[in-house]
mmCIF file of C-alpha atoms in Angstrom:
data_model
loop_
_atom_site.group_PDB
_atom_site.id
_atom_site.type_symbol
_atom_site.label_atom_id
_atom_site.label_comp_id
_atom_site.label_asym_id
_atom_site.label_seq_id
_atom_site.Cartn_x
_atom_site.Cartn_y
_atom_site.Cartn_z
ATOM 1 C CA MET A 1 -3.910 -1.279 -4.097
ATOM 2 C CA SER A 2 -7.009 0.761 -3.209
ATOM 3 C CA ILE A 3 -7.299 2.516 0.135
ATOM 4 C CA ASN A 4 -11.085 2.721 -0.117
ATOM 5 C CA GLU A 5 -11.893 -0.972 0.271
ATOM 6 C CA HIS A 6 -10.371 -3.887 2.104
ATOM 7 C CA LEU A 7 -8.179 -6.114 -0.016
ATOM 8 C CA THR A 8 -9.749 -9.260 -1.399
ATOM 9 C CA GLU A 9 -6.380 -10.691 -2.426
ATOM 10 C CA PHE A 10 -2.904 -10.407 -0.950
ATOM 11 C CA ALA A 11 0.315 -12.236 -1.790
ATOM 12 C CA GLY A 12 -1.547 -14.141 -4.484
ATOM 13 C CA LEU A 13 -4.053 -15.549 -1.975
ATOM 14 C CA PRO A 14 -7.711 -14.759 -1.260
ATOM 15 C CA VAL A 15 -8.151 -12.713 1.895
ATOM 16 C CA VAL A 16 -10.101 -14.290 4.736
ATOM 17 C CA GLU A 17 -11.003 -12.164 7.729
ATOM 18 C CA PHE A 18 -10.601 -13.692 11.164
ATOM 19 C CA LEU A 19 -14.023 -13.250 12.680
ATOM 20 C CA SER A 20 -15.201 -11.552 15.839
ATOM 21 C CA PRO A 21 -18.782 -10.888 16.995
ATOM 22 C CA GLU A 22 -18.490 -7.273 15.865
ATOM 23 C CA ILE A 23 -17.161 -8.205 12.434
ATOM 24 C CA GLU A 24 -19.901 -10.798 12.004
ATOM 25 C CA GLY A 25 -22.363 -8.057 12.916
ATOM 26 C CA GLU A 26 -20.859 -5.862 10.204
ATOM 27 C CA ARG A 27 -21.174 -8.694 7.692
ATOM 28 C CA LEU A 28 -24.831 -9.218 8.571
ATOM 29 C CA LEU A 29 -25.588 -5.505 8.179
ATOM 30 C CA ASN A 30 -23.856 -5.499 4.788
ATOM 31 C CA ALA A 31 -25.826 -8.575 3.693
ATOM 32 C CA GLN A 32 -29.072 -6.927 4.804
ATOM 33 C CA TYR A 33 -28.172 -3.741 2.937
ATOM 34 C CA ARG A 34 -27.421 -5.654 -0.270
ATOM 35 C CA ALA A 35 -30.665 -7.625 0.020
ATOM 36 C CA ARG A 36 -32.659 -4.449 0.579
ATOM 37 C CA ARG A 37 -31.074 -2.774 -2.474
ATOM 38 C CA ALA A 38 -31.817 -5.838 -4.599
ATOM 39 C CA GLY A 39 -35.396 -6.144 -3.369
ATOM 40 C CA GLN A 40 -34.686 -9.569 -1.888
ATOM 41 C CA PRO A 41 -35.739 -11.042 1.468
ATOM 42 C CA ILE A 42 -33.699 -9.485 4.265
ATOM 43 C CA PRO A 43 -31.737 -12.133 6.215
ATOM 44 C CA ASP A 44 -31.748 -12.141 10.016
ATOM 45 C CA ARG A 45 -28.629 -14.315 10.274
ATOM 46 C CA LEU A 46 -25.633 -15.322 8.186
ATOM 47 C CA GLU A 47 -25.326 -18.691 6.547
ATOM 48 C CA PRO A 48 -22.249 -20.754 7.494
ATOM 49 C CA ASP A 49 -19.204 -19.471 5.622
ATOM 50 C CA GLU A 50 -17.757 -22.443 3.748
ATOM 51 C CA ARG A 51 -14.747 -20.404 2.624
ATOM 52 C CA TYR A 52 -13.924 -19.556 6.225
ATOM 53 C CA ALA A 53 -14.190 -23.198 7.262
ATOM 54 C CA ALA A 54 -11.917 -24.190 4.379
ATOM 55 C CA ALA A 55 -9.327 -21.624 5.447
ATOM 56 C CA LEU A 56 -9.392 -22.895 9.016
ATOM 57 C CA ALA A 57 -8.756 -26.388 7.696
ATOM 58 C CA ALA A 58 -5.885 -25.210 5.475
ATOM 59 C CA PRO A 59 -4.533 -21.885 6.818
ATOM 60 C CA ASP A 60 -1.896 -21.639 4.083
ATOM 61 C CA THR A 61 -4.603 -21.239 1.411
ATOM 62 C CA ALA A 62 -5.609 -17.755 2.599
ATOM 63 C CA ALA A 63 -4.164 -14.394 3.512
ATOM 64 C CA TRP A 64 -5.573 -13.746 6.984
ATOM 65 C CA ARG A 65 -6.803 -10.313 8.033
ATOM 66 C CA LEU A 66 -6.751 -9.295 11.685
ATOM 67 C CA ARG A 67 -8.672 -6.145 12.592
ATOM 68 C CA VAL A 68 -10.947 -4.826 15.285
ATOM 69 C CA VAL A 69 -14.000 -2.620 15.121
ATOM 70 C CA VAL A 70 -13.404 0.702 16.861
ATOM 71 C CA ASP A 71 -14.951 0.756 20.359
ATOM 72 C CA ALA A 72 -15.482 -3.005 20.227
ATOM 73 C CA GLU A 73 -15.252 -5.038 23.419
ATOM 74 C CA GLU A 74 -12.415 -7.119 21.968
ATOM 75 C CA PRO A 75 -9.148 -5.135 21.718
ATOM 76 C CA PHE A 76 -6.500 -6.050 19.198
ATOM 77 C CA GLY A 77 -4.398 -8.026 21.660
ATOM 78 C CA GLN A 78 -7.333 -10.255 22.577
ATOM 79 C CA HIS A 79 -8.228 -10.626 18.892
ATOM 80 C CA LEU A 80 -4.694 -11.816 18.118
ATOM 81 C CA ALA A 81 -4.753 -14.194 21.088
ATOM 82 C CA ARG A 82 -7.933 -15.835 19.772
ATOM 83 C CA PHE A 83 -6.375 -16.091 16.319
ATOM 84 C CA LEU A 84 -3.374 -17.897 17.789
ATOM 85 C CA ALA A 85 -5.701 -20.246 19.671
ATOM 86 C CA GLU A 86 -8.086 -21.033 16.801
ATOM 87 C CA VAL A 87 -5.851 -21.047 13.711
ATOM 88 C CA ASP A 88 -2.799 -23.180 13.055
ATOM 89 C CA THR A 89 -0.540 -20.162 12.594
ATOM 90 C CA ALA A 90 2.467 -22.373 11.848
ATOM 91 C CA LYS A 91 0.932 -22.706 8.372
ATOM 92 C CA VAL A 92 0.012 -19.049 7.838
ATOM 93 C CA THR A 93 2.043 -17.539 4.998
ATOM 94 C CA ALA A 94 0.304 -14.160 4.570
ATOM 95 C CA LEU A 95 -1.051 -11.815 7.244
ATOM 96 C CA ILE A 96 -2.814 -8.449 7.084
ATOM 97 C CA VAL A 97 -3.015 -6.269 10.180
ATOM 98 C CA GLY A 98 -5.864 -3.829 9.735
ATOM 99 C CA CYS A 99 -7.590 -1.465 12.143
ATOM 100 C CA TRP A 100 -6.107 -1.857 15.629
ATOM 101 C CA GLY A 101 -8.127 0.885 17.341
ATOM 102 C CA GLU A 102 -8.760 4.614 17.159
ATOM 103 C CA SER A 103 -6.333 5.934 14.547
ATOM 104 C CA TYR A 104 -5.795 9.240 16.381
ATOM 105 C CA GLU A 105 -5.066 7.520 19.716
ATOM 106 C CA ASP A 106 -3.489 4.139 19.044
ATOM 107 C CA THR A 107 -0.232 3.641 17.170
ATOM 108 C CA ALA A 108 1.120 0.610 15.383
ATOM 109 C CA GLN A 109 3.551 -0.030 18.217
ATOM 110 C CA GLU A 110 1.205 -2.357 20.127
ATOM 111 C CA PRO A 111 0.332 -4.646 17.185
ATOM 112 C CA ARG A 112 3.980 -4.533 16.106
ATOM 113 C CA ASP A 113 5.209 -5.638 19.520
ATOM 114 C CA LEU A 114 2.511 -8.284 19.876
ATOM 115 C CA LEU A 115 3.501 -9.829 16.559
ATOM 116 C CA ILE A 116 7.178 -9.731 17.439
ATOM 117 C CA ALA A 117 6.460 -11.465 20.748
ATOM 118 C CA GLN A 118 4.689 -14.260 18.847
ATOM 119 C CA ALA A 119 7.081 -14.456 15.885
ATOM 120 C CA ASP A 120 7.932 -18.078 16.642
ATOM 121 C CA ARG A 121 4.258 -18.948 16.104
ATOM 122 C CA PHE A 122 4.533 -17.819 12.446
ATOM 123 C CA PRO A 123 7.472 -19.790 11.006
ATOM 124 C CA ALA A 124 5.950 -19.851 7.495
ATOM 125 C CA LEU A 125 5.043 -16.151 7.298
ATOM 126 C CA ARG A 126 6.302 -14.626 4.058
ATOM 127 C CA SER A 127 3.979 -11.645 3.437
ATOM 128 C CA LEU A 128 2.883 -9.001 5.949
ATOM 129 C CA PHE A 129 0.745 -5.849 5.607
ATOM 130 C CA LEU A 130 0.778 -3.465 8.574
ATOM 131 C CA GLY A 131 -1.934 -0.805 8.670
ATOM 132 C CA GLU A 132 -4.666 -1.809 6.244
ATOM 133 C CA PHE A 133 -7.101 0.853 7.406
ATOM 134 C CA VAL A 134 -9.675 1.797 4.781
ATOM 135 C CA MET A 135 -11.147 5.274 4.372
ATOM 136 C CA GLU A 136 -14.216 4.613 6.537
ATOM 137 C CA GLU A 137 -11.903 3.568 9.391
ATOM 138 C CA ALA A 138 -9.301 6.329 9.005
ATOM 139 C CA GLU A 139 -7.898 8.685 6.401
ATOM 140 C CA ILE A 140 -4.479 7.478 5.314
ATOM 141 C CA SER A 141 -2.861 10.526 6.927
ATOM 142 C CA TRP A 142 -4.499 9.705 10.297
ATOM 143 C CA ILE A 143 -2.855 6.293 10.648
ATOM 144 C CA ARG A 144 -0.186 6.519 13.330
ATOM 145 C CA GLN A 145 2.742 4.319 12.495
ATOM 146 C CA THR A 146 5.984 3.496 14.302
ATOM 147 C CA ASP A 147 9.441 2.088 13.621
ATOM 148 C CA VAL A 148 8.586 -0.926 11.450
ATOM 149 C CA THR A 149 12.069 -2.376 11.081
ATOM 150 C CA PRO A 150 11.853 -4.503 14.272
ATOM 151 C CA LEU A 151 9.184 -6.505 12.444
ATOM 152 C CA LEU A 152 11.583 -7.212 9.616
ATOM 153 C CA ALA A 153 14.236 -8.250 12.114
ATOM 154 C CA ALA A 154 11.761 -10.582 13.842
ATOM 155 C CA PHE A 155 10.779 -12.214 10.541
ATOM 156 C CA PRO A 156 14.049 -12.768 8.652
ATOM 157 C CA ARG A 157 12.290 -14.947 6.040
ATOM 158 C CA LEU A 158 9.718 -12.295 5.164
ATOM 159 C CA GLU A 159 9.554 -11.723 1.405
ATOM 160 C CA GLU A 160 6.878 -9.034 1.161
ATOM 161 C CA PHE A 161 6.160 -6.118 3.472
ATOM 162 C CA VAL A 162 3.512 -3.420 3.006
ATOM 163 C CA VAL A 163 2.998 -0.537 5.415
ATOM 164 C CA ARG A 164 0.247 2.085 5.206
ATOM 165 C CA GLY A 165 0.483 5.431 6.987
ATOM 166 C CA GLY A 166 3.281 7.981 7.192
ATOM 167 C CA SER A 167 2.595 9.720 10.508
ATOM 168 C CA GLY A 168 5.269 8.572 12.957
ATOM 169 C CA LEU A 169 6.720 6.145 10.418
ATOM 170 C CA GLU A 170 10.350 5.217 11.001
ATOM 171 C CA PHE A 171 12.548 3.009 8.874
ATOM 172 C CA PRO A 172 16.187 3.194 9.943
ATOM 173 C CA ALA A 173 18.635 1.512 7.599
ATOM 174 C CA ILE A 174 18.643 -2.277 7.970
ATOM 175 C CA ARG A 175 19.864 -5.400 6.293
ATOM 176 C CA HIS A 176 17.340 -8.062 5.314
ATOM 177 C CA GLY A 177 18.378 -10.873 3.040
ATOM 178 C CA ALA A 178 14.980 -12.264 2.001
ATOM 179 C CA LEU A 179 12.754 -9.218 1.375
ATOM 180 C CA ARG A 180 11.666 -9.117 -2.273
ATOM 181 C CA ARG A 181 8.793 -6.595 -2.194
ATOM 182 C CA LEU A 182 8.525 -3.389 -0.135
ATOM 183 C CA THR A 183 5.568 -0.986 -0.401
ATOM 184 C CA VAL A 184 5.103 2.192 1.655
ATOM 185 C CA GLN A 185 1.712 3.887 1.219
ATOM 186 C CA THR A 186 1.275 7.353 2.721
ATOM 187 C CA GLY A 187 -0.531 10.642 2.273
ATOM 188 C CA GLY A 188 2.734 12.307 3.296
ATOM 189 C CA LEU A 189 6.077 10.486 3.384
ATOM 190 C CA PRO A 190 8.766 12.057 5.593
ATOM 191 C CA ARG A 191 12.312 12.094 4.263
ATOM 192 C CA GLY A 192 13.607 10.111 7.267
ATOM 193 C CA PRO A 193 12.099 6.758 6.234
ATOM 194 C CA VAL A 194 13.177 7.369 2.628
ATOM 195 C CA ALA A 195 16.748 7.932 3.777
ATOM 196 C CA GLY A 196 16.606 4.712 5.787
ATOM 197 C CA ILE A 197 15.135 2.664 2.967
ATOM 198 C CA THR A 198 17.606 3.922 0.379
ATOM 199 C CA ALA A 199 20.502 3.215 2.768
ATOM 200 C CA SER A 200 19.325 -0.321 3.574
ATOM 201 C CA GLU A 201 20.919 -3.497 2.312
ATOM 202 C CA LEU A 202 18.157 -5.458 0.611
ATOM 203 C CA PRO A 203 19.953 -7.721 -1.854
ATOM 204 C CA ALA A 204 16.802 -9.675 -2.826
ATOM 205 C CA LEU A 205 14.553 -6.625 -3.326
ATOM 206 C CA GLU A 206 12.794 -6.830 -6.701
ATOM 207 C CA HIS A 207 9.900 -4.387 -6.188
ATOM 208 C CA LEU A 208 9.957 -1.048 -4.365
ATOM 209 C CA GLU A 209 6.909 1.220 -4.196
ATOM 210 C CA LEU A 210 6.791 4.567 -2.406
ATOM 211 C CA TRP A 211 3.758 6.869 -2.055
ATOM 212 C CA PHE A 212 5.019 10.396 -1.326
ATOM 213 C CA GLY A 213 1.895 12.484 -0.673
ATOM 214 C CA VAL A 214 2.016 16.156 0.246
ATOM 215 C CA GLU A 215 3.663 18.444 2.773
ATOM 216 C CA ASP A 216 0.386 19.252 4.564
ATOM 217 C CA TYR A 217 0.272 15.620 5.692
ATOM 218 C CA GLY A 218 3.941 15.229 6.575
ATOM 219 C CA GLY A 219 5.384 14.684 3.122
ATOM 220 C CA THR A 220 8.852 16.233 3.361
ATOM 221 C CA THR A 221 10.531 14.008 0.764
ATOM 222 C CA THR A 222 11.896 15.732 -2.347
ATOM 223 C CA VAL A 223 13.368 14.433 -5.579
ATOM 224 C CA ASP A 224 16.856 15.097 -4.182
ATOM 225 C CA ASP A 225 16.179 12.586 -1.380
ATOM 226 C CA LEU A 226 15.841 9.865 -4.018
ATOM 227 C CA ALA A 227 19.404 10.340 -5.286
ATOM 228 C CA PRO A 228 20.800 7.171 -3.627
ATOM 229 C CA LEU A 229 18.004 5.127 -5.191
ATOM 230 C CA LEU A 230 18.254 6.695 -8.635
ATOM 231 C CA ALA A 231 22.027 6.211 -8.685
ATOM 232 C CA GLY A 232 21.338 2.504 -9.104
ATOM 233 C CA GLU A 233 23.980 1.264 -6.686
ATOM 234 C CA ARG A 234 21.454 -0.107 -4.176
ATOM 235 C CA PHE A 235 19.147 -3.070 -4.631
ATOM 236 C CA PRO A 236 20.878 -5.103 -7.350
ATOM 237 C CA ALA A 237 17.783 -7.276 -7.897
ATOM 238 C CA LEU A 238 15.391 -4.329 -8.383
ATOM 239 C CA ARG A 239 13.229 -4.760 -11.480
ATOM 240 C CA SER A 240 9.959 -2.994 -10.551
ATOM 241 C CA LEU A 241 9.805 0.568 -9.202
ATOM 242 C CA GLY A 242 6.753 2.582 -8.144
ATOM 243 C CA LEU A 243 7.264 6.284 -7.366
ATOM 244 C CA ARG A 244 3.768 7.569 -6.756
ATOM 245 C CA ASN A 245 1.427 10.398 -5.737
ATOM 246 C CA SER A 246 3.920 13.231 -5.465
ATOM 247 C CA PRO A 247 3.283 16.906 -6.291
ATOM 248 C CA TRP A 248 6.592 17.000 -8.202
ATOM 249 C CA GLY A 249 5.973 14.455 -10.943
ATOM 250 C CA ASP A 250 7.558 16.550 -13.699
ATOM 251 C CA ASP A 251 10.787 16.947 -11.713
ATOM 252 C CA LEU A 252 10.694 13.239 -10.949
ATOM 253 C CA VAL A 253 10.671 12.170 -14.593
ATOM 254 C CA ARG A 254 13.473 14.643 -15.341
ATOM 255 C CA ALA A 255 15.548 12.961 -12.635
ATOM 256 C CA LEU A 256 14.626 9.506 -13.885
ATOM 257 C CA ALA A 257 15.572 10.353 -17.465
ATOM 258 C CA GLY A 258 19.257 10.171 -16.634
ATOM 259 C CA ALA A 259 19.069 7.775 -13.695
ATOM 260 C CA PRO A 260 21.241 4.644 -13.773
ATOM 261 C CA VAL A 261 18.536 2.745 -11.863
ATOM 262 C CA LEU A 262 16.449 2.552 -15.063
ATOM 263 C CA GLU A 263 19.147 0.414 -16.625
ATOM 264 C CA ARG A 264 17.833 -2.513 -14.572
ATOM 265 C CA VAL A 265 14.206 -1.562 -13.874
ATOM 266 C CA ARG A 266 11.751 -3.177 -16.281
ATOM 267 C CA VAL A 267 8.456 -1.934 -14.800
ATOM 268 C CA LEU A 268 7.952 1.711 -13.777
ATOM 269 C CA ASP A 269 4.793 2.966 -12.049
ATOM 270 C CA LEU A 270 4.324 6.745 -11.938
ATOM 271 C CA SER A 271 0.659 6.702 -10.941
ATOM 272 C CA GLY A 272 -0.904 9.474 -8.898
ATOM 273 C CA ASN A 273 1.793 12.089 -9.489
ATOM 274 C CA VAL A 274 1.212 15.649 -10.617
ATOM 275 C CA LEU A 275 2.521 14.843 -14.070
ATOM 276 C CA THR A 276 1.811 17.419 -16.777
ATOM 277 C CA ASP A 277 2.764 17.746 -20.429
ATOM 278 C CA ALA A 278 6.146 19.144 -19.374
ATOM 279 C CA GLY A 279 6.956 15.790 -17.805
ATOM 280 C CA GLY A 280 5.253 13.973 -20.640
ATOM 281 C CA GLU A 281 7.669 15.571 -23.097
ATOM 282 C CA VAL A 282 10.573 14.131 -21.094
ATOM 283 C CA LEU A 283 8.965 10.691 -21.154
ATOM 284 C CA ALA A 284 8.510 10.949 -24.909
ATOM 285 C CA THR A 285 12.042 12.064 -25.733
ATOM 286 C CA ALA A 286 14.412 10.521 -23.162
ATOM 287 C CA PRO A 287 15.912 7.209 -24.372
ATOM 288 C CA ALA A 288 15.840 5.747 -20.830
ATOM 289 C CA PHE A 289 12.078 5.193 -20.949
ATOM 290 C CA ARG A 290 12.130 3.344 -24.278
ATOM 291 C CA THR A 291 13.858 0.338 -22.747
ATOM 292 C CA LEU A 292 11.108 -0.313 -20.186
ATOM 293 C CA ASP A 293 8.900 -3.352 -20.522
ATOM 294 C CA ARG A 294 5.968 -1.600 -18.846
ATOM 295 C CA LEU A 295 5.108 1.975 -17.875
ATOM 296 C CA VAL A 296 2.018 2.635 -15.742
ATOM 297 C CA ILE A 297 0.629 6.143 -15.350
ATOM 298 C CA ARG A 298 -2.796 6.001 -13.714
ATOM 299 C CA TYR A 299 -4.112 9.396 -12.547
ATOM 300 C CA HIS A 300 -2.200 12.178 -14.296
ATOM 301 C CA PHE A 301 -2.558 15.639 -15.830
ATOM 302 C CA LEU A 302 -1.377 14.815 -19.355
ATOM 303 C CA THR A 303 -3.487 16.149 -22.190
ATOM 304 C CA GLU A 304 -5.067 13.807 -24.678
ATOM 305 C CA ALA A 305 -2.577 15.008 -27.293
ATOM 306 C CA MET A 306 0.340 14.135 -25.005
ATOM 307 C CA GLU A 307 -1.141 10.701 -24.346
ATOM 308 C CA GLU A 308 -1.121 10.062 -28.081
ATOM 309 C CA ARG A 309 2.417 11.412 -28.343
ATOM 310 C CA LEU A 310 3.584 8.984 -25.675
ATOM 311 C CA ARG A 311 1.945 6.034 -27.375
ATOM 312 C CA ALA A 312 3.725 6.924 -30.598
ATOM 313 C CA ALA A 313 7.066 7.607 -28.888
ATOM 314 C CA LEU A 314 7.113 4.386 -26.827
ATOM 315 C CA PRO A 315 5.927 1.698 -29.260
ATOM 316 C CA GLY A 316 7.857 -1.113 -27.591
ATOM 317 C CA VAL A 317 6.626 -0.307 -24.086
ATOM 318 C CA ASP A 318 3.483 -1.762 -22.539
ATOM 319 C CA LEU A 319 2.024 1.656 -21.740
ATOM 320 C CA HIS A 320 -0.914 2.005 -19.360
ATOM 321 C CA LEU A 321 -2.459 5.482 -19.300
ATOM 322 C CA SER A 322 -5.710 6.103 -17.446
ATOM 323 C CA GLU A 323 -7.681 8.517 -15.245
ATOM 324 C CA ARG A 324 -6.724 11.814 -16.845
ATOM 325 C CA GLN A 325 -7.334 14.688 -14.430
ATOM 326 C CA GLU A 326 -8.072 18.378 -14.874
ATOM 327 C CA PRO A 327 -6.468 20.924 -12.541
ATOM 328 C CA GLU A 328 -8.668 23.005 -10.281
ATOM 329 C CA VAL A 329 -8.983 26.692 -11.094
ATOM 330 C CA TYR A 330 -9.899 29.108 -8.306
ATOM 331 C CA LYS A 331 -9.662 32.885 -8.499
ATOM 332 C CA ASP A 332 -7.522 32.712 -11.623
ATOM 333 C CA ARG A 333 -5.059 30.331 -9.992
ATOM 334 C CA THR A 334 -4.525 26.742 -11.113
ATOM 335 C CA TYR A 335 -4.025 23.954 -8.589
ATOM 336 C CA TYR A 336 -2.721 20.443 -9.182
ATOM 337 C CA TYR A 337 -3.154 17.745 -6.539
ATOM 338 C CA PRO A 338 -1.632 14.257 -6.419
ATOM 339 C CA GLU A 339 -3.951 11.311 -5.972
ATOM 340 C CA VAL A 340 -3.717 10.638 -2.236
ATOM 341 C CA THR A 341 -3.505 13.722 -0.036
ATOM 342 C CA GLU A 342 -5.616 12.962 3.049
#
C-alpha cells in the first residue's frame, strides 16, 4: 500500500469515492490539469460518472471511500449522514475512512464513534480502513489515532482491518473470531499497541502487517517487544507476516532466524527496514528462511553482491528484491533510514 496516493483498490474491489461538492471540485481541477498537460481542450465541467452510478446501483461492487476536504463546509459527520441516506449501506462490504479533518486537531475518535453508532446499518461490512490520509493531506506521523478496538467489537464479522497513523493509537488486547487480516501503518509504532495485538486472541488471523517507523515519531517498539509473536503460540492461522520499516532490520532477521512463528508463515515481507549485508548474511544462511514460499524485501540496504548471494541461497523461495538504497554520509558519519519516517 502506498501512502502517497489514494487507493484504487481495496479488499479486491475498485474504490469509489462518495462525492461531495468539494471533492467534485477537486476532480474537475485534476481533469483540467491533465488536459492542460496533454494539450487538450480544458473542460469546464465533469461528464457523468458511469462507474459511480453503477456503484450506487450495486453498492457491494465497490469499496467506498468517505473523506472530507479540509476546511470544507461539510464536516465528516454530515458526509457520513449523506452516505447513509444515498447509498444502500446494508450491501456495503468494504469501507475506507480517509481524511476526517485537520490532522493536527481532529482525532479518529469522532469517525470511530460515528461508525459504531451506525454499525447496524452495515451488516455486510467485512473490510474497513481507518485513516487513509495521503501525504498531501497529512504526513503519516501527523495522523491522530485513538483506541481502535471498539470498532472491532462493533463489527464482529469484520475480516480485514487497516489502520494508518501511530500517534495516539491504542489497541488493548481483544478477542475477535472473524478477523483474517490486520495491518497497522505508522511512521512510529508505540510498544503499547504491539503488546495489545500480540496478546489478542485472533484465531482466524492469516495476515499481520506492522509498520514500526522511528523513535522521533513515536516508534518505541523494539525487537524484544515482538517476542510473543515470534514464539509462534499466538495466531494459529497466521500464514503471511509483514514486519516493516524499522531501523533495526538486521536484529529483526536475527530474531526471526530462530523464531517458531516461521514454521507456519509462508509469506514474509521485510520491506522498508534498515537491512544491511549483516542481516542479509543471516537470511542467506539460516535454514528457517529456506522454507518460505515468498520473501519480499522492497527498499533495503543490501549490496548487489548480497542480492545475488540471497538468490543463490534461496532457490526455492519466490524472492522479491527491489529499491536498493544507499546510506547517507554526512561529516564522516553514515546514516541509515527506514522507508517511512515522517
